[in-house]
PDB file of C-alpha atoms and ligand atoms in Angstrom:
ATOM      1  CA  MET A 178      18.529   7.460  17.951  1.00  0.00           C
ATOM      2  CA  ILE A 179      16.065   6.065  15.445  1.00  0.00           C
ATOM      3  CA  ASP A 180      16.734   2.668  13.875  1.00  0.00           C
ATOM      4  CA  SER A 181      17.886   3.181  10.260  1.00  0.00           C
ATOM      5  CA  LYS A 182      15.344   0.691   8.845  1.00  0.00           C
ATOM      6  CA  ILE A 183      12.533   2.550  10.620  1.00  0.00           C
ATOM      7  CA  GLU A 184      13.954   5.857   9.389  1.00  0.00           C
ATOM      8  CA  ASP A 185      13.901   4.559   5.787  1.00  0.00           C
ATOM      9  CA  ALA A 186      10.327   3.281   6.159  1.00  0.00           C
ATOM     10  CA  LEU A 187       9.179   6.625   7.591  1.00  0.00           C
ATOM     11  CA  ASN A 188      10.903   8.479   4.758  1.00  0.00           C
ATOM     12  CA  GLN A 189       9.033   6.289   2.271  1.00  0.00           C
ATOM     13  CA  GLN A 190       5.835   7.163   4.099  1.00  0.00           C
ATOM     14  CA  ILE A 191       6.753  10.865   3.874  1.00  0.00           C
ATOM     15  CA  GLU A 192       7.016  10.467   0.115  1.00  0.00           C
ATOM     16  CA  LEU A 193       3.684   8.667  -0.099  1.00  0.00           C
ATOM     17  CA  GLU A 194       1.884  11.368   1.918  1.00  0.00           C
ATOM     18  CA  ALA A 195       3.508  14.065  -0.246  1.00  0.00           C
ATOM     19  CA  ARG A 196       2.375  12.233  -3.386  1.00  0.00           C
ATOM     20  CA  SER A 197      -1.149  11.961  -1.936  1.00  0.00           C
ATOM     21  CA  SER A 198      -1.220  15.716  -1.362  1.00  0.00           C
ATOM     22  CA  HIS A 199       0.005  16.372  -4.911  1.00  0.00           C
ATOM     23  CA  PHE A 200      -2.447  13.886  -6.402  1.00  0.00           C
ATOM     24  CA  TYR A 201      -5.478  15.361  -4.613  1.00  0.00           C
ATOM     25  CA  LEU A 202      -4.353  18.822  -5.618  1.00  0.00           C
ATOM     26  CA  ALA A 203      -4.481  17.712  -9.277  1.00  0.00           C
ATOM     27  CA  MET A 204      -7.967  16.249  -8.678  1.00  0.00           C
ATOM     28  CA  ALA A 205      -9.123  19.497  -7.011  1.00  0.00           C
ATOM     29  CA  SER A 206      -7.876  21.525  -9.926  1.00  0.00           C
ATOM     30  CA  TRP A 207      -9.675  19.233 -12.396  1.00  0.00           C
ATOM     31  CA  ALA A 208     -12.921  19.600 -10.419  1.00  0.00           C
ATOM     32  CA  GLU A 209     -12.579  23.380 -10.313  1.00  0.00           C
ATOM     33  CA  ASN A 210     -12.083  23.476 -14.075  1.00  0.00           C
ATOM     34  CA  HIS A 211     -15.248  21.393 -14.543  1.00  0.00           C
ATOM     35  CA  GLY A 212     -17.573  23.639 -12.528  1.00  0.00           C
ATOM     36  CA  LEU A 213     -17.583  21.278  -9.534  1.00  0.00           C
ATOM     37  CA  ASN A 214     -16.667  23.888  -6.978  1.00  0.00           C
ATOM     38  CA  GLY A 215     -17.848  21.985  -3.896  1.00  0.00           C
ATOM     39  CA  THR A 216     -15.841  18.927  -4.907  1.00  0.00           C
ATOM     40  CA  ALA A 217     -12.857  21.162  -5.604  1.00  0.00           C
ATOM     41  CA  GLU A 218     -13.060  22.685  -2.110  1.00  0.00           C
ATOM     42  CA  PHE A 219     -13.260  19.221  -0.547  1.00  0.00           C
ATOM     43  CA  LEU A 220     -10.241  18.018  -2.518  1.00  0.00           C
ATOM     44  CA  TYR A 221      -8.190  21.164  -1.864  1.00  0.00           C
ATOM     45  CA  ARG A 222      -8.769  20.595   1.860  1.00  0.00           C
ATOM     46  CA  HIS A 223      -7.936  16.914   1.464  1.00  0.00           C
ATOM     47  CA  SER A 224      -4.681  17.857  -0.245  1.00  0.00           C
ATOM     48  CA  ASP A 225      -3.847  20.166   2.687  1.00  0.00           C
ATOM     49  CA  GLU A 226      -4.582  17.356   5.163  1.00  0.00           C
ATOM     50  CA  GLU A 227      -2.152  15.086   3.342  1.00  0.00           C
ATOM     51  CA  ARG A 228       0.532  17.748   3.527  1.00  0.00           C
ATOM     52  CA  MET A 229      -0.095  17.889   7.261  1.00  0.00           C
ATOM     53  CA  HIS A 230       0.300  14.072   7.436  1.00  0.00           C
ATOM     54  CA  MET A 231       3.633  14.439   5.660  1.00  0.00           C
ATOM     55  CA  LEU A 232       4.767  17.285   7.909  1.00  0.00           C
ATOM     56  CA  LYS A 233       3.929  15.353  11.069  1.00  0.00           C
ATOM     57  CA  LEU A 234       6.208  12.541   9.863  1.00  0.00           C
ATOM     58  CA  VAL A 235       8.992  14.933   8.839  1.00  0.00           C
ATOM     59  CA  ARG A 236       9.040  16.473  12.307  1.00  0.00           C
ATOM     60  CA  PHE A 237       8.847  13.121  14.072  1.00  0.00           C
ATOM     61  CA  VAL A 238      11.821  11.701  12.138  1.00  0.00           C
ATOM     62  CA  ASN A 239      13.911  14.803  12.890  1.00  0.00           C
ATOM     63  CA  GLU A 240      12.894  14.893  16.564  1.00  0.00           C
ATOM     64  CA  ARG A 241      13.994  11.275  16.942  1.00  0.00           C
ATOM     65  CA  GLY A 242      17.471  12.116  15.673  1.00  0.00           C
ATOM     66  CA  GLY A 243      16.891  10.883  12.118  1.00  0.00           C
ATOM     67  CA  LYS A 244      17.002  12.853   8.891  1.00  0.00           C
ATOM     68  CA  ALA A 245      13.735  13.473   7.067  1.00  0.00           C
ATOM     69  CA  VAL A 246      14.099  13.386   3.286  1.00  0.00           C
ATOM     70  CA  ILE A 247      11.943  15.849   1.360  1.00  0.00           C
ATOM     71  CA  PRO A 248      11.062  14.004  -1.843  1.00  0.00           C
ATOM     72  CA  ALA A 249      11.007  15.111  -5.471  1.00  0.00           C
ATOM     73  CA  LEU A 250       7.577  14.557  -6.957  1.00  0.00           C
ATOM     74  CA  ASP A 251       6.466  13.656 -10.478  1.00  0.00           C
ATOM     75  CA  SER A 252       3.570  15.485 -12.028  1.00  0.00           C
ATOM     76  CA  PRO A 253       0.439  13.512 -11.043  1.00  0.00           C
ATOM     77  CA  LYS A 254      -2.290  12.309 -13.398  1.00  0.00           C
ATOM     78  CA  SER A 255      -4.462  15.342 -14.046  1.00  0.00           C
ATOM     79  CA  ASP A 256      -7.140  14.195 -16.484  1.00  0.00           C
ATOM     80  CA  PHE A 257     -10.156  12.282 -15.202  1.00  0.00           C
ATOM     81  CA  SER A 258     -13.289  10.984 -16.904  1.00  0.00           C
ATOM     82  CA  GLY A 259     -15.594  12.046 -14.061  1.00  0.00           C
ATOM     83  CA  LEU A 260     -16.320  12.055 -10.353  1.00  0.00           C
ATOM     84  CA  GLN A 261     -16.687   8.290 -10.154  1.00  0.00           C
ATOM     85  CA  THR A 262     -13.155   7.905 -11.500  1.00  0.00           C
ATOM     86  CA  ILE A 263     -11.813  10.563  -9.134  1.00  0.00           C
ATOM     87  CA  PHE A 264     -13.210   8.934  -6.014  1.00  0.00           C
ATOM     88  CA  SER A 265     -12.520   5.334  -6.996  1.00  0.00           C
ATOM     89  CA  THR A 266      -8.918   6.365  -7.751  1.00  0.00           C
ATOM     90  CA  LEU A 267      -8.789   8.138  -4.400  1.00  0.00           C
ATOM     91  CA  LEU A 268     -10.070   5.045  -2.567  1.00  0.00           C
ATOM     92  CA  GLU A 269      -7.564   2.815  -4.360  1.00  0.00           C
ATOM     93  CA  HIS A 270      -4.778   5.224  -3.435  1.00  0.00           C
ATOM     94  CA  GLU A 271      -5.878   5.317   0.217  1.00  0.00           C
ATOM     95  CA  THR A 272      -5.974   1.515   0.324  1.00  0.00           C
ATOM     96  CA  ASN A 273      -2.323   1.527  -0.757  1.00  0.00           C
ATOM     97  CA  VAL A 274      -1.528   4.121   1.913  1.00  0.00           C
ATOM     98  CA  THR A 275      -3.171   1.889   4.543  1.00  0.00           C
ATOM     99  CA  GLN A 276      -1.087  -1.062   3.409  1.00  0.00           C
ATOM    100  CA  SER A 277       2.064   1.005   3.619  1.00  0.00           C
ATOM    101  CA  ILE A 278       1.188   2.193   7.147  1.00  0.00           C
ATOM    102  CA  ASN A 279       0.514  -1.373   8.229  1.00  0.00           C
ATOM    103  CA  GLU A 280       3.960  -2.350   6.942  1.00  0.00           C
ATOM    104  CA  VAL A 281       5.562   0.444   8.999  1.00  0.00           C
ATOM    105  CA  VAL A 282       3.649  -0.762  12.074  1.00  0.00           C
ATOM    106  CA  ASP A 283       4.833  -4.352  11.445  1.00  0.00           C
ATOM    107  CA  LEU A 284       8.415  -3.147  11.146  1.00  0.00           C
ATOM    108  CA  CYS A 285       8.122  -1.173  14.410  1.00  0.00           C
ATOM    109  CA  LEU A 286       7.048  -4.332  16.210  1.00  0.00           C
ATOM    110  CA  SER A 287       9.784  -6.483  14.708  1.00  0.00           C
ATOM    111  CA  ARG A 288      12.444  -3.834  15.620  1.00  0.00           C
ATOM    112  CA  LYS A 289      10.858  -3.294  19.062  1.00  0.00           C
ATOM    113  CA  ASP A 290      10.450   0.441  18.397  1.00  0.00           C
ATOM    114  CA  TYR A 291       7.411   1.066  20.594  1.00  0.00           C
ATOM    115  CA  THR A 292       7.705   4.861  20.399  1.00  0.00           C
ATOM    116  CA  THR A 293       7.261   4.903  16.634  1.00  0.00           C
ATOM    117  CA  HIS A 294       4.644   2.192  16.948  1.00  0.00           C
ATOM    118  CA  ASN A 295       2.690   4.456  19.272  1.00  0.00           C
ATOM    119  CA  PHE A 296       3.126   7.441  16.950  1.00  0.00           C
ATOM    120  CA  MET A 297       1.858   5.420  13.974  1.00  0.00           C
ATOM    121  CA  GLN A 298      -1.421   4.561  15.710  1.00  0.00           C
ATOM    122  CA  TRP A 299      -2.709   8.012  14.782  1.00  0.00           C
ATOM    123  CA  TYR A 300      -2.181   7.090  11.098  1.00  0.00           C
ATOM    124  CA  VAL A 301      -3.863   3.708  11.546  1.00  0.00           C
ATOM    125  CA  ALA A 302      -6.996   5.412  12.928  1.00  0.00           C
ATOM    126  CA  GLU A 303      -6.862   8.102  10.251  1.00  0.00           C
ATOM    127  CA  GLN A 304      -6.845   5.512   7.460  1.00  0.00           C
ATOM    128  CA  ILE A 305     -10.013   3.869   8.787  1.00  0.00           C
ATOM    129  CA  GLU A 306     -11.762   7.272   8.589  1.00  0.00           C
ATOM    130  CA  GLU A 307     -10.403   8.127   5.153  1.00  0.00           C
ATOM    131  CA  GLU A 308     -11.324   4.820   3.568  1.00  0.00           C
ATOM    132  CA  ALA A 309     -14.815   4.941   5.106  1.00  0.00           C
ATOM    133  CA  LEU A 310     -15.333   8.468   3.812  1.00  0.00           C
ATOM    134  CA  ALA A 311     -14.240   7.553   0.269  1.00  0.00           C
ATOM    135  CA  ARG A 312     -16.550   4.499   0.285  1.00  0.00           C
ATOM    136  CA  ASN A 313     -19.424   6.625   1.522  1.00  0.00           C
ATOM    137  CA  ILE A 314     -18.871   9.153  -1.274  1.00  0.00           C
ATOM    138  CA  LEU A 315     -18.736   6.360  -3.874  1.00  0.00           C
ATOM    139  CA  ASP A 316     -22.020   4.924  -2.530  1.00  0.00           C
ATOM    140  CA  LYS A 317     -23.648   8.345  -2.915  1.00  0.00           C
ATOM    141  CA  LEU A 318     -22.336   8.666  -6.475  1.00  0.00           C
ATOM    142  CA  ALA A 319     -23.696   5.216  -7.338  1.00  0.00           C
ATOM    143  CA  LEU A 320     -27.137   6.283  -6.058  1.00  0.00           C
ATOM    144  CA  ILE A 321     -27.073   9.510  -8.057  1.00  0.00           C
ATOM    145  CA  GLY A 322     -25.995   7.825 -11.288  1.00  0.00           C
ATOM    146  CA  SER A 323     -26.453  10.290 -14.158  1.00  0.00           C
ATOM    147  CA  ASP A 324     -29.096  12.431 -12.415  1.00  0.00           C
ATOM    148  CA  LYS A 325     -27.924  16.022 -12.984  1.00  0.00           C
ATOM    149  CA  GLY A 326     -29.967  17.450 -10.085  1.00  0.00           C
ATOM    150  CA  GLY A 327     -28.512  14.838  -7.745  1.00  0.00           C
ATOM    151  CA  LEU A 328     -25.030  15.680  -8.929  1.00  0.00           C
ATOM    152  CA  TYR A 329     -25.628  19.374  -8.283  1.00  0.00           C
ATOM    153  CA  LEU A 330     -26.692  18.620  -4.682  1.00  0.00           C
ATOM    154  CA  PHE A 331     -23.808  16.176  -4.219  1.00  0.00           C
ATOM    155  CA  ASP A 332     -21.310  18.835  -5.253  1.00  0.00           C
ATOM    156  CA  ARG A 333     -22.915  21.406  -2.968  1.00  0.00           C
ATOM    157  CA  ASP A 334     -22.890  18.981   0.000  1.00  0.00           C
ATOM    158  CA  LEU A 335     -19.269  18.020  -0.557  1.00  0.00           C
ATOM    159  CA  GLU A 336     -18.236  21.607   0.079  1.00  0.00           C
ATOM    160  CA  GLN A 337     -19.296  21.143   3.724  1.00  0.00           C
ATOM    161  CA  LEU A 338     -17.831  17.674   4.172  1.00  0.00           C
ATOM    162  CA  GLN A 339     -14.548  17.681   6.074  1.00  0.00           C
ATOM    163  CA  PRO A 340     -11.876  15.133   5.278  1.00  0.00           C
ATOM    164  CA  GLU A 341     -10.587  13.821   8.619  1.00  0.00           C
ATOM    165  CA  ALA A 342      -7.557  15.738   9.848  1.00  0.00           C
TER     166      ALA A 342
HETATM  167 FE1  FEO B 442      -2.448  10.539   4.646  1.00  0.00          FE
HETATM  168 FE2  FEO B 442      -4.853   9.835   3.049  1.00  0.00          FE
HETATM  169  O1  FEO B 442      -3.314   9.260   3.801  1.00  0.00           O
END
């Protein structure tokens, strides 16, 4: 049976992953409405990945004899001033997710729950990839600046770029 403190922490993580999915969905929709179809595709996929992160946690909590809580979600911010804002917001959000995962890992160690600790290592590795990807995208945007041709190519390239699963 799962420790109740660990169960609570995992349920908080479920909510955070669900909010991430919702948030990136709002970003994808904004991009689609601004003619940035490649960026929209990337963000729609990213939103799906976050739902998968949530689902993996839901199933783990239930398999361990706990009770996964499916959270209510507020409407996310849906208006953005541009791509720079989208991706810096995304990076900031992912940094918070990393911090939250690290706290779950800490708790697993202090409660001697090595099974959950092992399970969470997938999320630790995933966060390294996600943060690196967001930083890489921001570097590209900084290089492009206000160059419209560069922005066109950036958007086209993003369509092919896979967020890590
Ligand atoms: Fe599932 Fe991007 O954290």
